[in-house]
Amino acid sequence: MMRTSRATSLLFALFLLTSISSAWPWPPSAPHLDGLIQRRQDSRSSSDTSPAETGNPKPTTANNDADEATPTKATETKKSETTKAGTQKTSKSAATKTSTVDARLPAGGVNMITPAAIAQTSYYKVGDYVTFAWNYTSLSIEPAKIDVIISCQANSATYTISNNASFNPTGSAVWDTKPEASGTAPLLTETYTLIIHDASKDITAIPQAGQLGAYNQFQFGMYTPQPYTPLSEGWKCATCSGALSSVDQQALKFMLGMCMITVLSFTWFAGGFGALF
């Protein structure tokens, strides 16, 4: 019982001492703190001592500033290059999206305005100016340049009207058919074909959806007029004749024969019934 009482008294005294130590105030003046708190030992070498501690000015301020600025400039350059690369990538992606066309769409074509598509075959005299006008249909991607060519199958010749012409929604071209302007191959009295196609592609290229394909559906005729010859100088019509042609003569004989057969048949039929006698 006595041991228990002593242990209790000892614990109470220890608790009271701890409470008093925790609540005891610090020394009121700062000089006493310097004695109680030790300063941390500096591990820097003497060469790293600041100018304020040594009393000497810092001689390498400009070099240090340059060294500190160099990483900043490199960082800015890298950011600039990254921004440019991202911009170029975005531009390429935008261009790709713009040029995307549904593969189910038809290829671009040409609708003739002059001469009209519904007009009959047109004929032009060699030496005159021939005007063509057209617009485009089903065109999703506009070509940058256009070639307009005239082709003649009889002499296997082509005549360029316009080369690398700028694209316009309504195109037009004028062909000077004079011998000195039409080209080396002389123009014949033949049928010609107008060809309009994208200058960046071959004429034989396969048409793609939404892009201009080679147009070669319009044909027209060219003729060379004959010089004028007066009748007094012996002009004769090659297709004219004062006499009947062999076909006309055969037709006339057939008509006369049918008339004779009709008259004789009617006379025999009527005489059989006694209508004439």
PDB file of C-alpha atoms in Angstrom:
ATOM      1  CA  MET A   1       0.000   0.000   0.000  1.00  0.00           C
ATOM      2  CA  MET A   2       2.836   2.330   0.769  1.00  0.00           C
ATOM      3  CA  ARG A   3       4.539   1.470  -2.517  1.00  0.00           C
ATOM      4  CA  THR A   4       1.444   2.394  -4.427  1.00  0.00           C
ATOM      5  CA  SER A   5       1.202   5.707  -2.636  1.00  0.00           C
ATOM      6  CA  ARG A   6       4.836   6.513  -3.432  1.00  0.00           C
ATOM      7  CA  ALA A   7       4.456   5.685  -7.103  1.00  0.00           C
ATOM      8  CA  THR A   8       1.387   7.861  -7.286  1.00  0.00           C
ATOM      9  CA  SER A   9       3.214  10.763  -5.595  1.00  0.00           C
ATOM     10  CA  LEU A  10       6.159  10.351  -7.962  1.00  0.00           C
ATOM     11  CA  LEU A  11       3.976  10.403 -11.086  1.00  0.00           C
ATOM     12  CA  PHE A  12       2.111  13.455  -9.802  1.00  0.00           C
ATOM     13  CA  ALA A  13       5.369  15.315  -9.157  1.00  0.00           C
ATOM     14  CA  LEU A  14       6.683  14.403 -12.631  1.00  0.00           C
ATOM     15  CA  PHE A  15       3.473  15.616 -14.247  1.00  0.00           C
ATOM     16  CA  LEU A  16       3.604  18.894 -12.310  1.00  0.00           C
ATOM     17  CA  LEU A  17       7.229  19.494 -13.311  1.00  0.00           C
ATOM     18  CA  THR A  18       6.439  18.873 -16.952  1.00  0.00           C
ATOM     19  CA  SER A  19       3.543  21.337 -16.888  1.00  0.00           C
ATOM     20  CA  ILE A  20       5.659  24.022 -15.247  1.00  0.00           C
ATOM     21  CA  SER A  21       8.477  23.562 -17.799  1.00  0.00           C
ATOM     22  CA  SER A  22       6.095  23.839 -20.757  1.00  0.00           C
ATOM     23  CA  ALA A  23       4.470  26.985 -19.431  1.00  0.00           C
ATOM     24  CA  TRP A  24       7.715  28.695 -18.413  1.00  0.00           C
ATOM     25  CA  PRO A  25       8.320  31.900 -20.579  1.00  0.00           C
ATOM     26  CA  TRP A  26      11.399  32.493 -22.838  1.00  0.00           C
ATOM     27  CA  PRO A  27      14.042  35.021 -21.865  1.00  0.00           C
ATOM     28  CA  PRO A  28      12.697  38.549 -22.462  1.00  0.00           C
ATOM     29  CA  SER A  29      15.708  39.982 -24.379  1.00  0.00           C
ATOM     30  CA  ALA A  30      17.318  39.009 -27.692  1.00  0.00           C
ATOM     31  CA  PRO A  31      20.945  38.830 -26.436  1.00  0.00           C
ATOM     32  CA  HIS A  32      20.013  35.882 -24.288  1.00  0.00           C
ATOM     33  CA  LEU A  33      18.656  34.083 -27.399  1.00  0.00           C
ATOM     34  CA  ASP A  34      22.041  34.347 -29.147  1.00  0.00           C
ATOM     35  CA  GLY A  35      23.522  32.429 -26.323  1.00  0.00           C
ATOM     36  CA  LEU A  36      20.849  29.772 -26.436  1.00  0.00           C
ATOM     37  CA  ILE A  37      20.493  29.308 -30.233  1.00  0.00           C
ATOM     38  CA  GLN A  38      23.609  28.364 -32.208  1.00  0.00           C
ATOM     39  CA  ARG A  39      24.135  29.677 -35.788  1.00  0.00           C
ATOM     40  CA  ARG A  40      24.258  27.091 -38.615  1.00  0.00           C
ATOM     41  CA  GLN A  41      27.749  26.400 -39.940  1.00  0.00           C
ATOM     42  CA  ASP A  42      28.123  27.605 -43.564  1.00  0.00           C
ATOM     43  CA  SER A  43      29.533  24.947 -45.909  1.00  0.00           C
ATOM     44  CA  ARG A  44      30.374  27.398 -48.738  1.00  0.00           C
ATOM     45  CA  SER A  45      33.955  28.011 -49.676  1.00  0.00           C
ATOM     46  CA  SER A  46      35.633  31.345 -49.359  1.00  0.00           C
ATOM     47  CA  SER A  47      35.355  31.937 -53.109  1.00  0.00           C
ATOM     48  CA  ASP A  48      31.543  31.832 -52.866  1.00  0.00           C
ATOM     49  CA  THR A  49      31.344  34.534 -50.230  1.00  0.00           C
ATOM     50  CA  SER A  50      29.003  37.325 -51.205  1.00  0.00           C
ATOM     51  CA  PRO A  51      30.328  40.835 -51.831  1.00  0.00           C
ATOM     52  CA  ALA A  52      28.524  42.096 -48.749  1.00  0.00           C
ATOM     53  CA  GLU A  53      30.498  39.701 -46.574  1.00  0.00           C
ATOM     54  CA  THR A  54      33.917  40.278 -48.176  1.00  0.00           C
ATOM     55  CA  GLY A  55      33.513  43.947 -48.954  1.00  0.00           C
ATOM     56  CA  ASN A  56      34.627  43.438 -52.580  1.00  0.00           C
ATOM     57  CA  PRO A  57      32.385  44.183 -55.614  1.00  0.00           C
ATOM     58  CA  LYS A  58      31.180  41.305 -57.717  1.00  0.00           C
ATOM     59  CA  PRO A  59      33.196  41.447 -60.992  1.00  0.00           C
ATOM     60  CA  THR A  60      31.259  38.954 -63.097  1.00  0.00           C
ATOM     61  CA  THR A  61      27.776  40.466 -63.071  1.00  0.00           C
ATOM     62  CA  ALA A  62      27.546  40.845 -66.869  1.00  0.00           C
ATOM     63  CA  ASN A  63      28.777  37.314 -67.484  1.00  0.00           C
ATOM     64  CA  ASN A  64      26.375  35.885 -64.953  1.00  0.00           C
ATOM     65  CA  ASP A  65      23.495  37.815 -66.496  1.00  0.00           C
ATOM     66  CA  ALA A  66      24.436  36.485 -69.940  1.00  0.00           C
ATOM     67  CA  ASP A  67      24.666  32.944 -68.570  1.00  0.00           C
ATOM     68  CA  GLU A  68      21.266  33.333 -66.964  1.00  0.00           C
ATOM     69  CA  ALA A  69      19.764  34.834 -70.159  1.00  0.00           C
ATOM     70  CA  THR A  70      21.108  32.099 -72.457  1.00  0.00           C
ATOM     71  CA  PRO A  71      18.785  29.328 -71.232  1.00  0.00           C
ATOM     72  CA  THR A  72      15.863  31.758 -71.509  1.00  0.00           C
ATOM     73  CA  LYS A  73      16.673  32.541 -75.163  1.00  0.00           C
ATOM     74  CA  ALA A  74      17.098  28.854 -75.966  1.00  0.00           C
ATOM     75  CA  THR A  75      13.785  28.126 -74.305  1.00  0.00           C
ATOM     76  CA  GLU A  76      12.068  30.897 -76.282  1.00  0.00           C
ATOM     77  CA  THR A  77      13.614  29.635 -79.548  1.00  0.00           C
ATOM     78  CA  LYS A  78      12.449  26.112 -78.821  1.00  0.00           C
ATOM     79  CA  LYS A  79       8.959  27.366 -78.053  1.00  0.00           C
ATOM     80  CA  SER A  80       8.937  29.382 -81.281  1.00  0.00           C
ATOM     81  CA  GLU A  81      10.007  26.356 -83.338  1.00  0.00           C
ATOM     82  CA  THR A  82       7.379  24.235 -81.635  1.00  0.00           C
ATOM     83  CA  THR A  83       4.726  26.875 -82.350  1.00  0.00           C
ATOM     84  CA  LYS A  84       5.748  27.082 -86.018  1.00  0.00           C
ATOM     85  CA  ALA A  85       5.721  23.317 -86.373  1.00  0.00           C
ATOM     86  CA  GLY A  86       2.282  23.157 -84.793  1.00  0.00           C
ATOM     87  CA  THR A  87       1.021  25.930 -87.069  1.00  0.00           C
ATOM     88  CA  GLN A  88       2.351  24.169 -90.182  1.00  0.00           C
ATOM     89  CA  LYS A  89       0.811  20.897 -89.058  1.00  0.00           C
ATOM     90  CA  THR A  90      -2.516  22.627 -88.443  1.00  0.00           C
ATOM     91  CA  SER A  91      -2.358  24.305 -91.873  1.00  0.00           C
ATOM     92  CA  LYS A  92      -1.624  21.007 -93.603  1.00  0.00           C
ATOM     93  CA  SER A  93      -4.453  19.346 -91.718  1.00  0.00           C
ATOM     94  CA  ALA A  94      -6.837  22.143 -92.696  1.00  0.00           C
ATOM     95  CA  ALA A  95      -5.767  21.920 -96.337  1.00  0.00           C
ATOM     96  CA  THR A  96      -6.313  18.170 -96.310  1.00  0.00           C
ATOM     97  CA  LYS A  97      -9.778  18.575 -94.875  1.00  0.00           C
ATOM     98  CA  THR A  98     -10.637  21.223 -97.456  1.00  0.00           C
ATOM     99  CA  SER A  99      -9.615  19.018-100.388  1.00  0.00           C
ATOM    100  CA  THR A 100     -11.562  15.986 -99.159  1.00  0.00           C
ATOM    101  CA  VAL A 101     -14.383  15.125-101.576  1.00  0.00           C
ATOM    102  CA  ASP A 102     -17.020  12.439-101.343  1.00  0.00           C
ATOM    103  CA  ALA A 103     -15.991   9.653-103.717  1.00  0.00           C
ATOM    104  CA  ARG A 104     -19.625   9.168-104.707  1.00  0.00           C
ATOM    105  CA  LEU A 105     -19.784  12.589-106.370  1.00  0.00           C
ATOM    106  CA  PRO A 106     -19.451  12.781-110.160  1.00  0.00           C
ATOM    107  CA  ALA A 107     -16.427  14.255-111.865  1.00  0.00           C
ATOM    108  CA  GLY A 108     -16.528  17.898-112.901  1.00  0.00           C
ATOM    109  CA  GLY A 109     -17.670  18.670-116.440  1.00  0.00           C
ATOM    110  CA  VAL A 110     -18.220  21.472-118.944  1.00  0.00           C
ATOM    111  CA  ASN A 111     -21.468  22.929-120.257  1.00  0.00           C
ATOM    112  CA  MET A 112     -21.107  24.828-123.526  1.00  0.00           C
ATOM    113  CA  ILE A 113     -22.693  28.272-123.759  1.00  0.00           C
ATOM    114  CA  THR A 114     -21.314  29.467-127.121  1.00  0.00           C
ATOM    115  CA  PRO A 115     -22.169  27.664-129.311  1.00  0.00           C
ATOM    116  CA  ALA A 116     -25.132  26.295-127.419  1.00  0.00           C
ATOM    117  CA  ALA A 117     -25.011  22.627-126.555  1.00  0.00           C
ATOM    118  CA  ILE A 118     -28.438  22.019-128.148  1.00  0.00           C
ATOM    119  CA  ALA A 119     -27.494  23.713-131.420  1.00  0.00           C
ATOM    120  CA  GLN A 120     -26.786  21.715-134.536  1.00  0.00           C
ATOM    121  CA  THR A 121     -23.268  21.176-135.829  1.00  0.00           C
ATOM    122  CA  SER A 122     -21.549  24.514-136.282  1.00  0.00           C
ATOM    123  CA  TYR A 123     -19.338  25.300-139.281  1.00  0.00           C
ATOM    124  CA  TYR A 124     -16.694  28.002-139.355  1.00  0.00           C
ATOM    125  CA  LYS A 125     -14.672  29.395-142.202  1.00  0.00           C
ATOM    126  CA  VAL A 126     -10.907  29.043-142.027  1.00  0.00           C
ATOM    127  CA  GLY A 127      -9.468  32.514-141.434  1.00  0.00           C
ATOM    128  CA  ASP A 128     -12.222  33.758-139.109  1.00  0.00           C
ATOM    129  CA  TYR A 129     -12.256  34.145-135.326  1.00  0.00           C
ATOM    130  CA  VAL A 130     -14.110  31.381-133.486  1.00  0.00           C
ATOM    131  CA  THR A 131     -15.430  32.167-130.006  1.00  0.00           C
ATOM    132  CA  PHE A 132     -16.138  29.548-127.362  1.00  0.00           C
ATOM    133  CA  ALA A 133     -17.754  30.069-123.950  1.00  0.00           C
ATOM    134  CA  TRP A 134     -18.635  27.580-121.241  1.00  0.00           C
ATOM    135  CA  ASN A 135     -19.256  27.046-117.555  1.00  0.00           C
ATOM    136  CA  TYR A 136     -18.446  24.168-115.216  1.00  0.00           C
ATOM    137  CA  THR A 137     -20.692  21.570-113.583  1.00  0.00           C
ATOM    138  CA  SER A 138     -20.270  19.312-110.505  1.00  0.00           C
ATOM    139  CA  LEU A 139     -16.967  20.987-109.661  1.00  0.00           C
ATOM    140  CA  SER A 140     -15.976  20.708-105.980  1.00  0.00           C
ATOM    141  CA  ILE A 141     -12.233  21.422-106.362  1.00  0.00           C
ATOM    142  CA  GLU A 142     -11.379  24.252-108.733  1.00  0.00           C
ATOM    143  CA  PRO A 143      -8.271  23.798-110.868  1.00  0.00           C
ATOM    144  CA  ALA A 144      -5.652  26.538-110.782  1.00  0.00           C
ATOM    145  CA  LYS A 145      -4.968  26.608-114.532  1.00  0.00           C
ATOM    146  CA  ILE A 146      -6.867  25.510-117.646  1.00  0.00           C
ATOM    147  CA  ASP A 147      -5.702  24.357-121.085  1.00  0.00           C
ATOM    148  CA  VAL A 148      -7.929  24.798-124.142  1.00  0.00           C
ATOM    149  CA  ILE A 149      -6.954  22.742-127.195  1.00  0.00           C
ATOM    150  CA  ILE A 150      -8.430  22.002-130.614  1.00  0.00           C
ATOM    151  CA  SER A 151      -7.823  18.539-132.041  1.00  0.00           C
ATOM    152  CA  CYS A 152      -8.221  17.232-135.585  1.00  0.00           C
ATOM    153  CA  GLN A 153      -8.208  13.486-136.102  1.00  0.00           C
ATOM    154  CA  ALA A 154      -7.776  13.691-139.887  1.00  0.00           C
ATOM    155  CA  ASN A 155      -4.237  15.105-139.711  1.00  0.00           C
ATOM    156  CA  SER A 156      -3.491  14.077-136.077  1.00  0.00           C
ATOM    157  CA  ALA A 157      -2.791  17.702-135.188  1.00  0.00           C
ATOM    158  CA  THR A 158      -3.586  19.788-132.115  1.00  0.00           C
ATOM    159  CA  TYR A 159      -3.950  23.560-131.945  1.00  0.00           C
ATOM    160  CA  THR A 160      -3.493  25.309-128.586  1.00  0.00           C
ATOM    161  CA  ILE A 161      -5.901  28.175-127.978  1.00  0.00           C
ATOM    162  CA  SER A 162      -4.851  28.994-124.411  1.00  0.00           C
ATOM    163  CA  ASN A 163      -2.171  27.450-122.211  1.00  0.00           C
ATOM    164  CA  ASN A 164      -2.155  27.719-118.388  1.00  0.00           C
ATOM    165  CA  ALA A 165      -5.070  30.134-118.412  1.00  0.00           C
ATOM    166  CA  SER A 166      -6.408  31.274-115.044  1.00  0.00           C
ATOM    167  CA  PHE A 167      -9.545  29.531-113.848  1.00  0.00           C
ATOM    168  CA  ASN A 168     -12.842  31.421-114.039  1.00  0.00           C
ATOM    169  CA  PRO A 169     -16.308  30.064-113.232  1.00  0.00           C
ATOM    170  CA  THR A 170     -17.336  31.029-116.761  1.00  0.00           C
ATOM    171  CA  GLY A 171     -14.554  30.303-119.238  1.00  0.00           C
ATOM    172  CA  SER A 172     -14.086  31.704-122.710  1.00  0.00           C
ATOM    173  CA  ALA A 173     -11.546  31.489-125.513  1.00  0.00           C
ATOM    174  CA  VAL A 174     -11.143  32.975-128.981  1.00  0.00           C
ATOM    175  CA  TRP A 175      -9.422  30.982-131.721  1.00  0.00           C
ATOM    176  CA  ASP A 176      -7.730  32.840-134.545  1.00  0.00           C
ATOM    177  CA  THR A 177      -7.937  30.427-137.488  1.00  0.00           C
ATOM    178  CA  LYS A 178      -5.700  32.376-139.837  1.00  0.00           C
ATOM    179  CA  PRO A 179      -2.990  30.112-141.318  1.00  0.00           C
ATOM    180  CA  GLU A 180      -0.173  32.133-139.724  1.00  0.00           C
ATOM    181  CA  ALA A 181      -1.838  32.043-136.297  1.00  0.00           C
ATOM    182  CA  SER A 182      -3.321  28.545-136.151  1.00  0.00           C
ATOM    183  CA  GLY A 183      -0.013  26.676-136.091  1.00  0.00           C
ATOM    184  CA  THR A 184       2.278  24.696-138.360  1.00  0.00           C
ATOM    185  CA  ALA A 185      -0.341  22.175-139.482  1.00  0.00           C
ATOM    186  CA  PRO A 186      -2.745  23.684-142.046  1.00  0.00           C
ATOM    187  CA  LEU A 187      -6.427  23.629-141.230  1.00  0.00           C
ATOM    188  CA  LEU A 188      -8.416  21.158-143.301  1.00  0.00           C
ATOM    189  CA  THR A 189     -12.055  20.993-144.240  1.00  0.00           C
ATOM    190  CA  GLU A 190     -12.752  18.528-141.492  1.00  0.00           C
ATOM    191  CA  THR A 191     -14.390  17.972-138.118  1.00  0.00           C
ATOM    192  CA  TYR A 192     -12.575  19.330-135.065  1.00  0.00           C
ATOM    193  CA  THR A 193     -12.924  18.627-131.323  1.00  0.00           C
ATOM    194  CA  LEU A 194     -12.716  21.170-128.509  1.00  0.00           C
ATOM    195  CA  ILE A 195     -10.759  19.887-125.471  1.00  0.00           C
ATOM    196  CA  ILE A 196     -10.810  21.603-122.057  1.00  0.00           C
ATOM    197  CA  HIS A 197      -8.839  20.075-119.203  1.00  0.00           C
ATOM    198  CA  ASP A 198      -6.886  20.803-116.013  1.00  0.00           C
ATOM    199  CA  ALA A 199      -3.425  22.090-116.944  1.00  0.00           C
ATOM    200  CA  SER A 200      -1.828  20.122-114.092  1.00  0.00           C
ATOM    201  CA  LYS A 201      -3.075  16.795-115.463  1.00  0.00           C
ATOM    202  CA  ASP A 202      -2.783  14.862-118.697  1.00  0.00           C
ATOM    203  CA  ILE A 203      -5.662  14.718-121.160  1.00  0.00           C
ATOM    204  CA  THR A 204      -5.858  10.956-120.654  1.00  0.00           C
ATOM    205  CA  ALA A 205      -5.999  11.194-116.834  1.00  0.00           C
ATOM    206  CA  ILE A 206      -8.899   9.371-115.182  1.00  0.00           C
ATOM    207  CA  PRO A 207     -11.542  11.839-113.934  1.00  0.00           C
ATOM    208  CA  GLN A 208     -11.875  12.000-110.146  1.00  0.00           C
ATOM    209  CA  ALA A 209     -14.851  12.909-107.987  1.00  0.00           C
ATOM    210  CA  GLY A 210     -15.428  16.652-107.808  1.00  0.00           C
ATOM    211  CA  GLN A 211     -12.417  17.446-110.027  1.00  0.00           C
ATOM    212  CA  LEU A 212     -12.406  18.637-113.610  1.00  0.00           C
ATOM    213  CA  GLY A 213     -12.001  15.845-116.117  1.00  0.00           C
ATOM    214  CA  ALA A 214     -10.897  16.285-119.713  1.00  0.00           C
ATOM    215  CA  TYR A 215     -13.878  17.531-121.736  1.00  0.00           C
ATOM    216  CA  ASN A 216     -13.960  16.483-125.410  1.00  0.00           C
ATOM    217  CA  GLN A 217     -17.661  16.276-126.292  1.00  0.00           C
ATOM    218  CA  PHE A 218     -18.038  19.358-128.477  1.00  0.00           C
ATOM    219  CA  GLN A 219     -17.308  18.978-132.206  1.00  0.00           C
ATOM    220  CA  PHE A 220     -17.574  21.493-135.011  1.00  0.00           C
ATOM    221  CA  GLY A 221     -16.626  21.782-138.679  1.00  0.00           C
ATOM    222  CA  MET A 222     -14.117  23.967-140.509  1.00  0.00           C
ATOM    223  CA  TYR A 223     -14.157  24.666-144.246  1.00  0.00           C
ATOM    224  CA  THR A 224     -11.951  26.459-146.710  1.00  0.00           C
ATOM    225  CA  PRO A 225     -13.876  28.704-149.131  1.00  0.00           C
ATOM    226  CA  GLN A 226     -13.109  28.493-152.870  1.00  0.00           C
ATOM    227  CA  PRO A 227     -12.011  31.612-154.733  1.00  0.00           C
ATOM    228  CA  TYR A 228     -14.660  33.432-156.704  1.00  0.00           C
ATOM    229  CA  THR A 229     -14.779  32.647-160.436  1.00  0.00           C
ATOM    230  CA  PRO A 230     -17.189  34.565-162.691  1.00  0.00           C
ATOM    231  CA  LEU A 231     -19.466  32.639-165.062  1.00  0.00           C
ATOM    232  CA  SER A 232     -17.867  34.440-167.996  1.00  0.00           C
ATOM    233  CA  GLU A 233     -14.565  32.834-167.136  1.00  0.00           C
ATOM    234  CA  GLY A 234     -15.925  29.322-167.399  1.00  0.00           C
ATOM    235  CA  TRP A 235     -17.151  28.589-163.893  1.00  0.00           C
ATOM    236  CA  LYS A 236     -19.029  25.338-163.704  1.00  0.00           C
ATOM    237  CA  CYS A 237     -21.022  23.818-160.888  1.00  0.00           C
ATOM    238  CA  ALA A 238     -19.525  20.489-159.970  1.00  0.00           C
ATOM    239  CA  THR A 239     -22.841  19.181-158.635  1.00  0.00           C
ATOM    240  CA  CYS A 240     -25.118  20.753-161.249  1.00  0.00           C
ATOM    241  CA  SER A 241     -26.284  19.211-164.596  1.00  0.00           C
ATOM    242  CA  GLY A 242     -28.900  20.076-167.220  1.00  0.00           C
ATOM    243  CA  ALA A 243     -29.758  16.419-167.792  1.00  0.00           C
ATOM    244  CA  LEU A 244     -31.411  14.014-165.401  1.00  0.00           C
ATOM    245  CA  SER A 245     -29.200  11.827-163.348  1.00  0.00           C
ATOM    246  CA  SER A 246     -29.328   8.060-163.625  1.00  0.00           C
ATOM    247  CA  VAL A 247     -31.349   7.837-160.439  1.00  0.00           C
ATOM    248  CA  ASP A 248     -33.854  10.373-161.702  1.00  0.00           C
ATOM    249  CA  GLN A 249     -34.156   8.535-165.018  1.00  0.00           C
ATOM    250  CA  GLN A 250     -34.853   5.235-163.289  1.00  0.00           C
ATOM    251  CA  ALA A 251     -37.493   6.849-161.119  1.00  0.00           C
ATOM    252  CA  LEU A 252     -39.204   8.369-164.148  1.00  0.00           C
ATOM    253  CA  LYS A 253     -39.240   5.020-165.996  1.00  0.00           C
ATOM    254  CA  PHE A 254     -40.733   3.309-162.972  1.00  0.00           C
ATOM    255  CA  MET A 255     -43.524   5.864-162.735  1.00  0.00           C
ATOM    256  CA  LEU A 256     -44.394   5.548-166.450  1.00  0.00           C
ATOM    257  CA  GLY A 257     -44.414   1.756-166.250  1.00  0.00           C
ATOM    258  CA  MET A 258     -46.744   1.788-163.257  1.00  0.00           C
ATOM    259  CA  CYS A 259     -49.089   4.144-165.089  1.00  0.00           C
ATOM    260  CA  MET A 260     -49.242   1.840-168.125  1.00  0.00           C
ATOM    261  CA  ILE A 261     -49.915  -1.214-165.998  1.00  0.00           C
ATOM    262  CA  THR A 262     -52.696   0.585-164.131  1.00  0.00           C
ATOM    263  CA  VAL A 263     -54.456   1.698-167.346  1.00  0.00           C
ATOM    264  CA  LEU A 264     -54.260  -1.744-168.982  1.00  0.00           C
ATOM    265  CA  SER A 265     -55.453  -3.520-165.864  1.00  0.00           C
ATOM    266  CA  PHE A 266     -58.419  -1.225-165.448  1.00  0.00           C
ATOM    267  CA  THR A 267     -59.383  -1.635-169.155  1.00  0.00           C
ATOM    268  CA  TRP A 268     -59.273  -5.417-168.950  1.00  0.00           C
ATOM    269  CA  PHE A 269     -61.259  -5.485-165.701  1.00  0.00           C
ATOM    270  CA  ALA A 270     -63.947  -3.129-167.000  1.00  0.00           C
ATOM    271  CA  GLY A 271     -64.231  -4.986-170.351  1.00  0.00           C
ATOM    272  CA  GLY A 272     -64.907  -8.267-168.568  1.00  0.00           C
ATOM    273  CA  PHE A 273     -68.115  -6.840-167.088  1.00  0.00           C
ATOM    274  CA  GLY A 274     -69.174  -5.221-170.404  1.00  0.00           C
ATOM    275  CA  ALA A 275     -68.982  -1.741-168.900  1.00  0.00           C
ATOM    276  CA  LEU A 276     -67.115  -0.304-171.860  1.00  0.00           C
ATOM    277  CA  PHE A 277     -69.025  -2.111-174.706  1.00  0.00           C
TER     278      PHE A 277
END
